[in-house]
Amino acid sequence: MYLDAKQFVRALTASALVALIAVPQSTFAQAAEHVVSPADLQKATVDASQVRQKNLDALNKFFSSAEAQKALESAHINPVQVKTAVAGLSNEELAQLASRANKAQADFAAGTMSDRDLLIILVAIAALILIIVAVH
């Protein structure tokens, strides 16, 4: 049997259409749903970096205060070592400690906390940072 080029192209086109129709449309839709655009990835990365930097700044500000320096020296904790250790924390640990530091500063500023209480919290946070870094 002899097939000419037109019949061959028609048969090939028909089989491609049958194959396309036989594949469920949900397969193509599912693939499109899971695609994340590069712009979304970049935005998420920038947002995470900004949050991390904000938390680092909060902790560094907390440990740079005069009261903090005095408390760390009285507890024989090296302030430079604490500041260096802060940079090695994970994002979650950093967020938790920054939240605690901000709360302690706000309570102290509002007068609901004495100098002694602030010093205890400050030393506890510094010790916690050093322990976390030592465990990693």
mmCIF file of C-alpha atoms in Angstrom, residues 14-74:
data_model
loop_
_atom_site.group_PDB
_atom_site.id
_atom_site.type_symbol
_atom_site.label_atom_id
_atom_site.label_comp_id
_atom_site.label_asym_id
_atom_site.label_seq_id
_atom_site.Cartn_x
_atom_site.Cartn_y
_atom_site.Cartn_z
ATOM 1 C CA ALA A 14 -5.278 13.150 13.410
ATOM 2 C CA SER A 15 -3.253 10.977 15.799
ATOM 3 C CA ALA A 16 -1.777 14.048 17.506
ATOM 4 C CA LEU A 17 -5.267 15.506 18.009
ATOM 5 C CA VAL A 18 -6.599 12.215 19.401
ATOM 6 C CA ALA A 19 -3.676 12.030 21.812
ATOM 7 C CA LEU A 20 -4.232 15.649 22.892
ATOM 8 C CA ILE A 21 -7.930 15.075 23.487
ATOM 9 C CA ALA A 22 -7.267 11.852 25.399
ATOM 10 C CA VAL A 23 -5.027 13.607 27.973
ATOM 11 C CA PRO A 24 -7.119 15.197 30.766
ATOM 12 C CA GLN A 25 -7.131 18.991 30.852
ATOM 13 C CA SER A 26 -6.535 18.967 34.621
ATOM 14 C CA THR A 27 -2.994 17.775 33.955
ATOM 15 C CA PHE A 28 -2.178 21.004 32.141
ATOM 16 C CA ALA A 29 -4.048 23.164 34.666
ATOM 17 C CA GLN A 30 -2.237 21.550 37.588
ATOM 18 C CA ALA A 31 1.146 22.286 36.092
ATOM 19 C CA ALA A 32 0.223 25.940 35.621
ATOM 20 C CA GLU A 33 -1.012 26.314 39.226
ATOM 21 C CA HIS A 34 2.316 25.349 40.779
ATOM 22 C CA VAL A 35 4.461 27.753 38.851
ATOM 23 C CA VAL A 36 5.826 30.624 40.933
ATOM 24 C CA SER A 37 6.963 33.650 39.033
ATOM 25 C CA PRO A 38 10.526 34.894 39.494
ATOM 26 C CA ALA A 39 9.137 38.247 40.638
ATOM 27 C CA ASP A 40 7.214 36.540 43.463
ATOM 28 C CA LEU A 41 10.344 34.649 44.535
ATOM 29 C CA GLN A 42 12.415 37.820 44.506
ATOM 30 C CA LYS A 43 9.794 39.712 46.511
ATOM 31 C CA ALA A 44 9.645 36.941 49.116
ATOM 32 C CA THR A 45 13.434 36.931 49.394
ATOM 33 C CA VAL A 46 13.621 40.701 49.777
ATOM 34 C CA ASP A 47 10.840 40.673 52.399
ATOM 35 C CA ALA A 48 12.593 37.938 54.405
ATOM 36 C CA SER A 49 15.883 39.856 54.245
ATOM 37 C CA GLN A 50 14.229 43.053 55.437
ATOM 38 C CA VAL A 51 12.528 41.303 58.360
ATOM 39 C CA ARG A 52 15.806 39.629 59.365
ATOM 40 C CA GLN A 53 17.667 42.959 59.198
ATOM 41 C CA LYS A 54 14.963 44.657 61.283
ATOM 42 C CA ASN A 55 15.263 41.939 63.945
ATOM 43 C CA LEU A 56 19.076 42.161 63.913
ATOM 44 C CA ASP A 57 18.872 45.934 64.343
ATOM 45 C CA ALA A 58 16.433 45.575 67.246
ATOM 46 C CA LEU A 59 18.713 43.165 69.108
ATOM 47 C CA ASN A 60 21.845 45.177 68.380
ATOM 48 C CA LYS A 61 20.118 48.325 69.647
ATOM 49 C CA PHE A 62 19.015 46.434 72.761
ATOM 50 C CA PHE A 63 22.546 45.223 73.496
ATOM 51 C CA SER A 64 24.122 48.603 72.679
ATOM 52 C CA SER A 65 22.268 50.516 75.377
ATOM 53 C CA ALA A 66 24.235 51.688 78.410
ATOM 54 C CA GLU A 67 22.178 49.498 80.727
ATOM 55 C CA ALA A 68 22.843 46.458 78.565
ATOM 56 C CA GLN A 69 26.580 47.089 78.451
ATOM 57 C CA LYS A 70 26.658 47.460 82.223
ATOM 58 C CA ALA A 71 24.572 44.315 82.760
ATOM 59 C CA LEU A 72 26.692 42.218 80.422
ATOM 60 C CA GLU A 73 29.903 43.372 82.082
ATOM 61 C CA SER A 74 28.510 42.632 85.559
#
